[in-house]
Amino acid sequence: MAIPSLQDGIDKAGSPIGLLWQPNAEPWTPEVVEREYVGWRQEQAAWHEGVALLNLSHHMYDLWIEGPDATRVLAEYGANNFEKFAIGQAKQYVPVTRDGKIVTDGILARRAENKYLLSGVPAAQHWVQYHAEKGGYDVGFETDTSSAFRPGGGDPKLFRYQIQGPLALELIENVFGGPLPETKFFHSTPVTLDGRSFEALRHGMAGQAGYEFIGPWEHAAYVHDAFLKAGEPLGLVQVGALAYTTPSVESGWIPSPVPGIYADPELAEYRAWLPLFGIEGKRPLNGSYFSEDIADYYVSPYELGYGKLIHFGHDFHGRDALLKTKDEPRRTKVTLVFDADDVRRVVGGGEDPGFVLTYARHRVETSAGLVGTTMQTASIDPVGTVLAQTLIDSAHAEPGTEVTVVWGEHPGPGTDPEADLGFPRIRATVQASPFDRHARTEYRRNA
């Protein structure tokens, strides 16, 4: 029996929205790791006030790309600068469609002259592999899916542990017997622990100083135990799946843009190549903002804050569209700070709502009407309320602007997108994105 494709799913549902719209969809959280170790509030506090250990080993999808044409295919289907890409460096890879809409970003690390590792949500990996195979590029691929989809339920090929927080560097010095070599942001340095070799990537997800340690799975348990032992005197806290999803809300990374691939007739063959039961077919849409047109959910890399990563010094797929829209008015990425009393009233029924997490597209309004949509919303206990990464019309993006968030779940097709469904409103105030000051002002200074 043939495996159904994304296009099969769209055809059966009648439209991309018919396939993807799922009111009250459960939000994604990482697999395998415990949902909480000491409680999501304490785990969030750890990377603000102390030191935290985050386990990224199980939810990342890895694609190794190797061969004489590895750089060429990545450059021709990505907007990044490949003229300045050192071995040991990583970049946020930005592939776009011919219309200049993001396919979904990924972390691209250069491992050797003709070898790269592309990690993260697998939409970017699918995009590169499809075009490489279709175009006859001299390049090979090796895949390691996330633990939720790995055949046979085996172990990952790599471990990934992130040490994060104000005491991160002190903990790292304790583990390695001294400071690591000075390393630029998003560059890696080789490290050795009791004869076990791996690498330290200068990277953190919550805006604080920290490293991500990446190496062969055979060393995973030893390295993990070494961090736990050395971190005990510093109050090291392991971060569970709930709290793990929230640093992006502070650091300004939007993890759930809709790939711009669902309706373009020229991508019909691509949609027929993609499996239905992949990220493109199974990542749901929901919230109070509803449109029958999937294109209304597409985003530009400029809206996501990736403009500084785009390099027009080379030809790439979607280049002309990005050039045309580079200076056009567009939405701005901001952080909405929800009114804490309204959160308790609307979400918690007057009580503490507990842990809040959603990737819903909730309507953001002013007296002028619709001005934006939320992209990820989560409780941030050290801030004392809920924050939302949001794309908003630039005219309303000034910090301090007051808006309202429509909190509810539109039922989807069959109901007028503009129907007044009586959803409650939550007052919110626009603030900068990233919300975290360190992430906003210093994080990438030494890039």
CSV table of C-alpha atoms in Angstrom, one decimal:
chain,number,residue,atom,x,y,z
A,1,MET,CA,0.0,0.0,0.0
A,2,ALA,CA,1.4,3.4,-1.0
A,3,ILE,CA,2.2,5.8,1.8
A,4,PRO,CA,-0.1,8.8,1.5
A,5,SER,CA,1.5,12.1,0.5
A,6,LEU,CA,0.9,15.6,1.7
A,7,GLN,CA,-0.9,16.3,-1.6
A,8,ASP,CA,-3.1,13.2,-1.0
A,9,GLY,CA,-4.0,14.7,2.4
A,10,ILE,CA,-4.9,18.1,1.0
A,11,ASP,CA,-7.0,16.6,-1.8
A,12,LYS,CA,-8.9,14.4,0.7
A,13,ALA,CA,-9.5,17.3,3.1
A,14,GLY,CA,-10.5,19.7,0.3
A,15,SER,CA,-7.9,22.3,1.1
A,16,PRO,CA,-4.7,22.9,3.1
A,17,ILE,CA,-6.8,24.6,5.8
A,18,GLY,CA,-9.2,21.7,5.8
A,19,LEU,CA,-6.2,19.4,6.5
A,20,LEU,CA,-4.4,21.5,9.1
A,21,TRP,CA,-7.1,23.3,11.1
A,22,GLN,CA,-7.6,21.6,14.5
A,23,PRO,CA,-9.3,23.6,17.2
A,24,ASN,CA,-7.8,23.0,20.7
A,25,ALA,CA,-4.8,21.2,19.3
A,26,GLU,CA,-2.5,19.9,22.0
A,27,PRO,CA,0.8,21.9,21.9
A,28,TRP,CA,4.0,20.1,21.0
A,29,THR,CA,6.4,19.3,23.8
A,30,PRO,CA,9.7,17.4,23.5
A,31,GLU,CA,9.6,13.6,23.7
A,32,VAL,CA,11.4,11.2,26.0
A,33,VAL,CA,12.5,13.8,28.7
A,34,GLU,CA,10.3,14.1,31.8
A,35,ARG,CA,7.6,16.7,31.5
A,36,GLU,CA,8.8,18.3,34.8
A,37,TYR,CA,11.8,17.4,37.1
A,38,VAL,CA,11.3,19.8,40.0
A,39,GLY,CA,8.4,21.9,38.6
A,40,TRP,CA,8.2,24.1,35.5
A,41,ARG,CA,8.4,27.3,37.6
A,42,GLN,CA,11.6,26.3,39.4
A,43,GLU,CA,13.0,25.1,36.0
A,44,GLN,CA,12.4,28.5,34.4
A,45,ALA,CA,13.9,30.2,37.4
A,46,ALA,CA,17.1,28.2,37.0
A,47,TRP,CA,18.2,29.7,33.7
A,48,HIS,CA,17.3,33.2,35.0
A,49,GLU,CA,19.0,33.0,38.4
A,50,GLY,CA,21.3,29.9,38.5
A,51,VAL,CA,22.2,27.2,36.1
A,52,ALA,CA,20.0,24.8,34.1
A,53,LEU,CA,20.6,21.6,32.0
A,54,LEU,CA,18.4,21.2,29.0
A,55,ASN,CA,18.3,17.9,27.0
A,56,LEU,CA,17.9,18.5,23.3
A,57,SER,CA,18.9,15.0,22.3
A,58,HIS,CA,15.6,13.5,21.4
A,59,HIS,CA,13.4,16.0,19.5
A,60,MET,CA,15.9,17.2,16.9
A,61,TYR,CA,15.8,15.8,13.3
A,62,ASP,CA,19.3,15.6,11.8
A,63,LEU,CA,20.2,15.5,8.1
A,64,TRP,CA,23.9,15.1,7.2
A,65,ILE,CA,24.6,16.5,3.7
A,66,GLU,CA,27.9,15.5,2.2
A,67,GLY,CA,29.5,15.7,-1.3
A,68,PRO,CA,31.1,17.9,-3.8
A,69,ASP,CA,27.9,19.9,-4.4
A,70,ALA,CA,26.9,20.2,-0.7
A,71,THR,CA,27.7,23.9,-0.5
A,72,ARG,CA,26.2,24.6,-3.9
A,73,VAL,CA,22.8,23.1,-3.2
A,74,LEU,CA,22.5,24.7,0.2
A,75,ALA,CA,23.5,28.1,-1.2
A,76,GLU,CA,21.1,27.8,-4.2
A,77,TYR,CA,18.1,27.0,-1.9
A,78,GLY,CA,19.1,29.1,1.1
A,79,ALA,CA,19.3,32.9,1.5
A,80,ASN,CA,22.4,32.8,3.7
A,81,ASN,CA,25.9,34.0,3.1
A,82,PHE,CA,28.0,31.0,2.1
A,83,GLU,CA,31.1,33.1,1.3
A,84,LYS,CA,31.8,33.4,5.0
A,85,PHE,CA,31.0,30.1,6.5
A,86,ALA,CA,33.9,28.5,8.5
A,87,ILE,CA,34.2,24.9,9.4
A,88,GLY,CA,32.9,24.6,13.0
A,89,GLN,CA,30.5,27.5,12.5
A,90,ALA,CA,26.7,27.2,12.6
A,91,LYS,CA,24.1,29.4,11.0
A,92,GLN,CA,20.3,29.7,11.1
A,93,TYR,CA,19.5,28.4,7.7
A,94,VAL,CA,16.9,30.4,5.8
A,95,PRO,CA,15.3,28.6,2.8
A,96,VAL,CA,12.4,30.4,1.0
A,97,THR,CA,9.9,29.6,-1.7
A,98,ARG,CA,9.9,31.4,-5.1
A,99,ASP,CA,7.5,33.8,-3.5
A,100,GLY,CA,9.9,34.7,-0.7
A,101,LYS,CA,8.0,32.9,2.1
A,102,ILE,CA,9.9,30.9,4.7
A,103,VAL,CA,9.9,27.1,4.4
A,104,THR,CA,11.0,26.9,8.1
A,105,ASP,CA,14.5,27.6,9.4
A,106,GLY,CA,17.0,25.1,10.7
A,107,ILE,CA,20.4,25.1,12.4
A,108,LEU,CA,23.1,24.4,9.7
A,109,ALA,CA,26.6,23.5,11.0
A,110,ARG,CA,29.6,23.1,8.7
A,111,ARG,CA,31.4,20.0,9.7
A,112,ALA,CA,34.0,19.8,6.9
A,113,GLU,CA,34.7,21.4,3.5
A,114,ASN,CA,32.0,19.5,1.8
A,115,LYS,CA,29.9,18.2,4.8
A,116,TYR,CA,27.1,19.9,6.7
A,117,LEU,CA,24.6,19.0,9.4
A,118,LEU,CA,21.1,20.5,9.2
A,119,SER,CA,19.1,20.1,12.4
A,120,GLY,CA,15.7,21.1,13.8
A,121,VAL,CA,12.2,20.9,12.5
A,122,PRO,CA,12.5,18.8,9.4
A,123,ALA,CA,10.7,21.0,6.9
A,124,ALA,CA,14.0,22.7,5.8
A,125,GLN,CA,15.7,19.3,5.6
A,126,HIS,CA,12.9,18.0,3.3
A,127,TRP,CA,13.2,21.1,1.1
A,128,VAL,CA,17.0,20.7,0.6
A,129,GLN,CA,16.9,16.9,0.0
A,130,TYR,CA,14.1,17.1,-2.5
A,131,HIS,CA,15.7,19.8,-4.6
A,132,ALA,CA,19.1,18.1,-4.4
A,133,GLU,CA,17.6,14.8,-5.7
A,134,LYS,CA,15.5,16.4,-8.3
A,135,GLY,CA,18.4,18.6,-9.6
A,136,GLY,CA,20.9,15.8,-9.7
A,137,TYR,CA,23.4,17.4,-7.3
A,138,ASP,CA,26.5,15.3,-6.4
A,139,VAL,CA,25.6,15.0,-2.8
A,140,GLY,CA,24.5,12.3,-0.3
A,141,PHE,CA,22.3,12.3,2.7
A,142,GLU,CA,22.2,10.5,6.1
A,143,THR,CA,19.2,11.0,8.3
A,144,ASP,CA,18.5,10.6,12.0
A,145,THR,CA,14.9,11.4,12.9
A,146,SER,CA,13.6,12.5,16.2
A,147,SER,CA,13.1,9.8,18.9
A,148,ALA,CA,9.3,10.0,18.3
A,149,PHE,CA,9.8,8.7,14.8
A,150,ARG,CA,13.0,6.7,14.9
A,151,PRO,CA,12.4,3.2,13.5
A,152,GLY,CA,12.7,0.6,16.2
A,153,GLY,CA,12.8,3.2,18.9
A,154,GLY,CA,16.6,3.2,19.0
A,155,ASP,CA,19.0,5.8,20.4
A,156,PRO,CA,19.9,9.1,18.7
A,157,LYS,CA,23.2,9.3,16.9
A,158,LEU,CA,24.1,12.5,18.9
A,159,PHE,CA,23.5,13.8,22.3
A,160,ARG,CA,22.8,17.5,22.8
A,161,TYR,CA,23.0,19.0,26.3
A,162,GLN,CA,22.7,22.7,26.9
A,163,ILE,CA,24.1,24.5,30.0
A,164,GLN,CA,22.3,27.7,30.5
A,165,GLY,CA,22.1,30.6,33.0
A,166,PRO,CA,24.2,33.0,35.0
A,167,LEU,CA,26.2,30.2,36.6
A,168,ALA,CA,26.7,28.3,33.3
A,169,LEU,CA,30.3,29.3,32.7
A,170,GLU,CA,31.2,28.5,36.3
A,171,LEU,CA,29.7,25.0,36.0
A,172,ILE,CA,31.5,24.4,32.7
A,173,GLU,CA,34.8,25.4,34.2
A,174,ASN,CA,34.2,22.9,37.0
A,175,VAL,CA,33.5,20.1,34.6
A,176,PHE,CA,36.5,20.8,32.3
A,177,GLY,CA,39.0,22.0,34.8
A,178,GLY,CA,39.1,25.5,33.5
A,179,PRO,CA,37.4,27.9,31.0
A,180,LEU,CA,36.8,26.8,27.4
A,181,PRO,CA,38.7,28.6,24.7
A,182,GLU,CA,37.1,31.9,23.7
A,183,THR,CA,34.5,31.0,21.2
A,184,LYS,CA,32.4,33.3,19.0
A,185,PHE,CA,28.6,33.0,19.1
A,186,PHE,CA,27.3,30.1,17.0
A,187,HIS,CA,30.9,28.7,16.6
A,188,SER,CA,32.0,25.5,18.1
A,189,THR,CA,35.2,24.4,19.8
A,190,PRO,CA,36.4,20.8,20.4
A,191,VAL,CA,36.4,19.6,24.0
A,192,THR,CA,37.6,16.4,25.7
A,193,LEU,CA,36.3,15.0,29.0
A,194,ASP,CA,38.2,12.0,30.4
A,195,GLY,CA,39.2,10.9,26.9
A,196,ARG,CA,35.8,11.4,25.4
A,197,SER,CA,35.8,13.9,22.5
A,198,PHE,CA,32.8,16.1,21.5
A,199,GLU,CA,32.2,19.8,20.8
A,200,ALA,CA,30.9,22.9,22.5
A,201,LEU,CA,28.7,25.2,20.5
A,202,ARG,CA,28.5,28.7,21.8
A,203,HIS,CA,24.8,29.0,21.9
A,204,GLY,CA,21.9,29.4,24.4
A,205,MET,CA,18.2,29.5,24.0
A,206,ALA,CA,17.2,31.8,26.8
A,207,GLY,CA,19.5,34.7,26.1
A,208,GLN,CA,22.0,33.9,28.8
A,209,ALA,CA,25.6,32.8,28.5
A,210,GLY,CA,25.9,29.2,27.8
A,211,TYR,CA,27.0,26.3,25.5
A,212,GLU,CA,25.4,23.4,23.7
A,213,PHE,CA,27.5,20.2,24.0
A,214,ILE,CA,27.1,17.9,21.0
A,215,GLY,CA,28.7,14.5,20.6
A,216,PRO,CA,28.4,10.7,19.9
A,217,TRP,CA,25.6,9.1,21.8
A,218,GLU,CA,28.0,6.5,23.3
A,219,HIS,CA,29.3,9.3,25.5
A,220,ALA,CA,25.8,10.7,26.4
A,221,ALA,CA,25.4,9.1,29.8
A,222,TYR,CA,28.9,9.9,31.0
A,223,VAL,CA,28.7,13.5,29.9
A,224,HIS,CA,25.2,13.9,31.4
A,225,ASP,CA,26.3,12.5,34.8
A,226,ALA,CA,29.4,14.7,34.8
A,227,PHE,CA,27.3,17.8,34.4
A,228,LEU,CA,24.9,16.6,37.2
A,229,LYS,CA,27.7,15.9,39.6
A,230,ALA,CA,29.6,19.1,39.0
A,231,GLY,CA,26.4,21.1,39.1
A,232,GLU,CA,25.1,19.9,42.4
A,233,PRO,CA,26.9,22.4,44.5
A,234,LEU,CA,25.7,25.2,42.2
A,235,GLY,CA,22.0,24.1,42.4
A,236,LEU,CA,21.9,22.7,38.9
A,237,VAL,CA,18.3,22.1,37.7
A,238,GLN,CA,17.3,19.8,34.9
A,239,VAL,CA,14.7,21.3,32.6
A,240,GLY,CA,11.7,19.2,31.6
A,241,ALA,CA,9.6,19.2,28.5
A,242,LEU,CA,7.1,21.9,29.6
A,243,ALA,CA,9.7,24.5,30.6
A,244,TYR,CA,11.9,23.6,27.7
A,245,THR,CA,9.3,25.0,25.2
A,246,THR,CA,9.3,28.4,26.8
A,247,PRO,CA,12.8,30.0,26.4
A,248,SER,CA,12.0,30.9,22.8
A,249,VAL,CA,9.3,33.2,23.9
A,250,GLU,CA,11.9,35.3,25.7
A,251,SER,CA,14.7,35.0,23.2
A,252,GLY,CA,12.6,35.9,20.2
A,253,TRP,CA,12.7,32.7,18.1
A,254,ILE,CA,9.4,31.7,16.5
A,255,PRO,CA,9.4,27.9,16.3
A,256,SER,CA,6.2,27.4,14.3
A,257,PRO,CA,6.0,29.4,11.0
A,258,VAL,CA,3.7,27.7,8.4
A,259,PRO,CA,5.9,26.5,5.5
A,260,GLY,CA,4.9,28.4,2.3
A,261,ILE,CA,4.4,25.3,0.3
A,262,TYR,CA,0.8,24.3,0.3
A,263,ALA,CA,-0.9,25.9,-2.7
A,264,ASP,CA,1.7,26.9,-5.3
A,265,PRO,CA,1.0,24.7,-8.4
A,266,GLU,CA,4.7,24.5,-9.1
A,267,LEU,CA,5.2,22.7,-5.8
A,268,ALA,CA,2.6,20.0,-6.5
A,269,GLU,CA,5.4,17.5,-7.2
A,270,TYR,CA,7.0,18.5,-4.0
A,271,ARG,CA,3.8,18.0,-2.0
A,272,ALA,CA,3.4,14.6,-3.7
A,273,TRP,CA,7.0,13.7,-2.6
A,274,LEU,CA,6.4,14.7,1.0
A,275,PRO,CA,4.7,12.2,3.3
A,276,LEU,CA,1.4,13.1,4.8
A,277,PHE,CA,2.5,12.0,8.3
A,278,GLY,CA,5.4,14.4,8.5
A,279,ILE,CA,5.7,17.9,10.0
A,280,GLU,CA,4.1,19.6,6.9
A,281,GLY,CA,0.9,17.5,7.2
A,282,LYS,CA,0.6,17.1,10.9
A,283,ARG,CA,1.5,20.4,12.5
A,284,PRO,CA,-1.9,21.8,13.3
A,285,LEU,CA,-3.3,25.3,13.0
A,286,ASN,CA,-5.8,26.7,15.6
A,287,GLY,CA,-6.7,29.8,17.5
A,288,SER,CA,-9.1,32.7,17.2
A,289,TYR,CA,-7.6,34.0,13.9
A,290,PHE,CA,-9.1,31.9,11.0
A,291,SER,CA,-8.7,32.2,7.3
A,292,GLU,CA,-9.7,29.9,4.5
A,293,ASP,CA,-6.6,30.9,2.6
A,294,ILE,CA,-3.4,29.2,3.7
A,295,ALA,CA,-1.3,32.0,2.3
A,296,ASP,CA,-2.6,34.2,5.0
A,297,TYR,CA,-0.5,32.2,7.5
A,298,TYR,CA,2.7,32.4,5.5
A,299,VAL,CA,5.5,34.6,6.8
A,300,SER,CA,8.5,36.4,5.3
A,301,PRO,CA,11.9,35.9,6.8
A,302,TYR,CA,12.0,39.6,7.3
A,303,GLU,CA,9.0,39.4,9.6
A,304,LEU,CA,10.8,36.7,11.7
A,305,GLY,CA,13.8,39.0,12.1
A,306,TYR,CA,16.0,37.1,9.7
A,307,GLY,CA,16.8,40.1,7.4
A,308,LYS,CA,20.4,40.3,8.6
A,309,LEU,CA,20.9,36.7,7.5
A,310,ILE,CA,19.9,37.3,3.9
A,311,HIS,CA,22.7,37.7,1.5
A,312,PHE,CA,21.9,39.0,-2.0
A,313,GLY,CA,25.5,38.5,-3.2
A,314,HIS,CA,24.6,35.1,-4.7
A,315,ASP,CA,21.7,33.7,-6.7
A,316,PHE,CA,19.2,31.6,-4.8
A,317,HIS,CA,15.7,30.3,-5.0
A,318,GLY,CA,13.3,33.1,-4.0
A,319,ARG,CA,15.9,35.9,-4.3
A,320,ASP,CA,13.9,38.1,-6.7
A,321,ALA,CA,10.8,37.9,-4.4
A,322,LEU,CA,12.9,38.9,-1.4
A,323,LEU,CA,14.5,41.8,-3.2
A,324,LYS,CA,11.0,43.1,-4.2
A,325,THR,CA,9.7,42.9,-0.7
A,326,LYS,CA,12.8,44.0,1.2
A,327,ASP,CA,11.7,47.5,1.8
A,328,GLU,CA,7.9,47.0,1.7
A,329,PRO,CA,5.8,47.6,4.8
A,330,ARG,CA,5.3,44.4,6.7
A,331,ARG,CA,4.5,43.0,10.2
A,332,THR,CA,7.0,43.3,13.0
A,333,LYS,CA,8.0,40.7,15.5
A,334,VAL,CA,7.2,41.8,19.1
A,335,THR,CA,6.5,40.4,22.5
A,336,LEU,CA,3.1,40.9,24.0
A,337,VAL,CA,3.0,41.0,27.8
A,338,PHE,CA,-0.4,39.8,28.9
A,339,ASP,CA,-2.3,41.5,31.7
A,340,ALA,CA,-1.9,39.1,34.7
A,341,ASP,CA,-5.4,39.8,36.1
A,342,ASP,CA,-6.9,39.1,32.7
A,343,VAL,CA,-5.0,35.9,32.3
A,344,ARG,CA,-6.3,34.7,35.7
A,345,ARG,CA,-9.8,35.7,34.7
A,346,VAL,CA,-9.9,34.3,31.2
A,347,VAL,CA,-7.5,31.4,31.3
A,348,GLY,CA,-7.7,30.4,34.9
A,349,GLY,CA,-11.3,31.2,35.7
A,350,GLY,CA,-10.1,33.6,38.4
A,351,GLU,CA,-7.4,31.3,39.8
A,352,ASP,CA,-3.8,30.7,38.9
A,353,PRO,CA,-4.0,29.2,35.4
A,354,GLY,CA,-0.9,27.2,35.9
A,355,PHE,CA,1.3,26.3,32.9
A,356,VAL,CA,0.1,28.0,29.7
A,357,LEU,CA,1.5,27.0,26.3
A,358,THR,CA,0.0,27.3,22.9
A,359,TYR,CA,1.1,27.8,19.3
A,360,ALA,CA,-2.4,29.1,18.4
A,361,ARG,CA,-2.8,32.0,16.0
A,362,HIS,CA,-4.9,34.3,18.2
A,363,ARG,CA,-6.2,37.6,16.9
A,364,VAL,CA,-4.5,40.8,18.1
A,365,GLU,CA,-6.8,43.8,17.9
A,366,THR,CA,-7.0,47.5,18.6
A,367,SER,CA,-9.9,49.9,18.0
A,368,ALA,CA,-8.7,49.7,14.3
A,369,GLY,CA,-9.5,46.0,14.2
A,370,LEU,CA,-7.2,43.2,13.4
A,371,VAL,CA,-3.5,44.2,13.7
A,372,GLY,CA,-1.6,41.0,14.2
A,373,THR,CA,-1.5,37.3,15.3
A,374,THR,CA,0.2,35.5,18.1
A,375,MET,CA,2.7,32.8,17.1
A,376,GLN,CA,3.7,31.2,20.4
A,377,THR,CA,2.3,32.0,23.9
A,378,ALA,CA,3.6,30.7,27.2
A,379,SER,CA,3.7,31.3,30.9
A,380,ILE,CA,7.0,32.9,32.0
A,381,ASP,CA,7.0,32.7,35.8
A,382,PRO,CA,10.0,35.0,36.5
A,383,VAL,CA,8.1,37.7,34.6
A,384,GLY,CA,4.9,37.0,36.5
A,385,THR,CA,2.6,36.6,33.5
A,386,VAL,CA,2.1,35.2,30.0
A,387,LEU,CA,4.2,36.4,27.0
A,388,ALA,CA,3.4,35.9,23.4
A,389,GLN,CA,5.7,36.1,20.4
A,390,THR,CA,3.6,38.0,17.9
A,391,LEU,CA,3.6,39.4,14.4
A,392,ILE,CA,1.9,42.8,14.4
A,393,ASP,CA,1.4,45.6,11.9
A,394,SER,CA,4.4,47.9,12.1
A,395,ALA,CA,2.2,50.9,12.9
A,396,HIS,CA,1.3,49.2,16.2
A,397,ALA,CA,4.7,47.8,17.1
A,398,GLU,CA,6.0,50.6,19.3
A,399,PRO,CA,6.8,49.3,22.8
A,400,GLY,CA,4.1,50.4,25.2
A,401,THR,CA,1.2,50.1,22.7
A,402,GLU,CA,-1.9,48.6,24.2
A,403,VAL,CA,-3.7,45.9,22.3
A,404,THR,CA,-6.2,43.1,23.1
A,405,VAL,CA,-5.8,39.4,22.4
A,406,VAL,CA,-8.9,37.4,21.4
A,407,TRP,CA,-8.7,34.2,23.4
A,408,GLY,CA,-10.6,31.4,21.8
A,409,GLU,CA,-10.8,28.6,19.2
A,410,HIS,CA,-12.5,29.3,15.9
A,411,PRO,CA,-14.2,26.1,14.7
A,412,GLY,CA,-12.8,26.4,11.3
A,413,PRO,CA,-14.4,25.8,7.8
A,414,GLY,CA,-18.1,26.3,7.8
A,415,THR,CA,-18.1,29.3,10.1
A,416,ASP,CA,-17.5,32.9,8.9
A,417,PRO,CA,-13.9,33.9,9.7
A,418,GLU,CA,-15.2,37.3,10.9
A,419,ALA,CA,-18.1,35.9,13.0
A,420,ASP,CA,-18.4,37.3,16.5
A,421,LEU,CA,-18.1,34.1,18.6
A,422,GLY,CA,-18.1,35.9,21.9
A,423,PHE,CA,-14.5,35.1,22.7
A,424,PRO,CA,-13.1,36.8,25.8
A,425,ARG,CA,-10.4,39.5,25.4
A,426,ILE,CA,-7.1,39.7,27.3
A,427,ARG,CA,-5.4,43.1,27.5
A,428,ALA,CA,-1.7,43.1,26.5
A,429,THR,CA,1.2,45.6,26.1
A,430,VAL,CA,3.6,45.5,23.2
A,431,GLN,CA,7.3,45.1,24.1
A,432,ALA,CA,10.4,44.4,22.2
A,433,SER,CA,11.4,41.0,20.8
A,434,PRO,CA,13.6,39.5,22.1
A,435,PHE,CA,12.0,40.3,25.4
A,436,ASP,CA,15.2,39.2,27.3
A,437,ARG,CA,17.5,42.2,27.4
A,438,HIS,CA,20.7,40.1,27.1
A,439,ALA,CA,19.3,38.3,24.1
A,440,ARG,CA,18.3,41.6,22.6
A,441,THR,CA,21.5,43.6,23.1
A,442,GLU,CA,24.5,41.4,23.7
A,443,TYR,CA,23.7,37.8,22.7
A,444,ARG,CA,25.2,38.0,19.1
A,445,ARG,CA,27.7,40.7,19.7
A,446,ASN,CA,30.6,38.3,19.3
A,447,ALA,CA,29.3,36.5,16.3
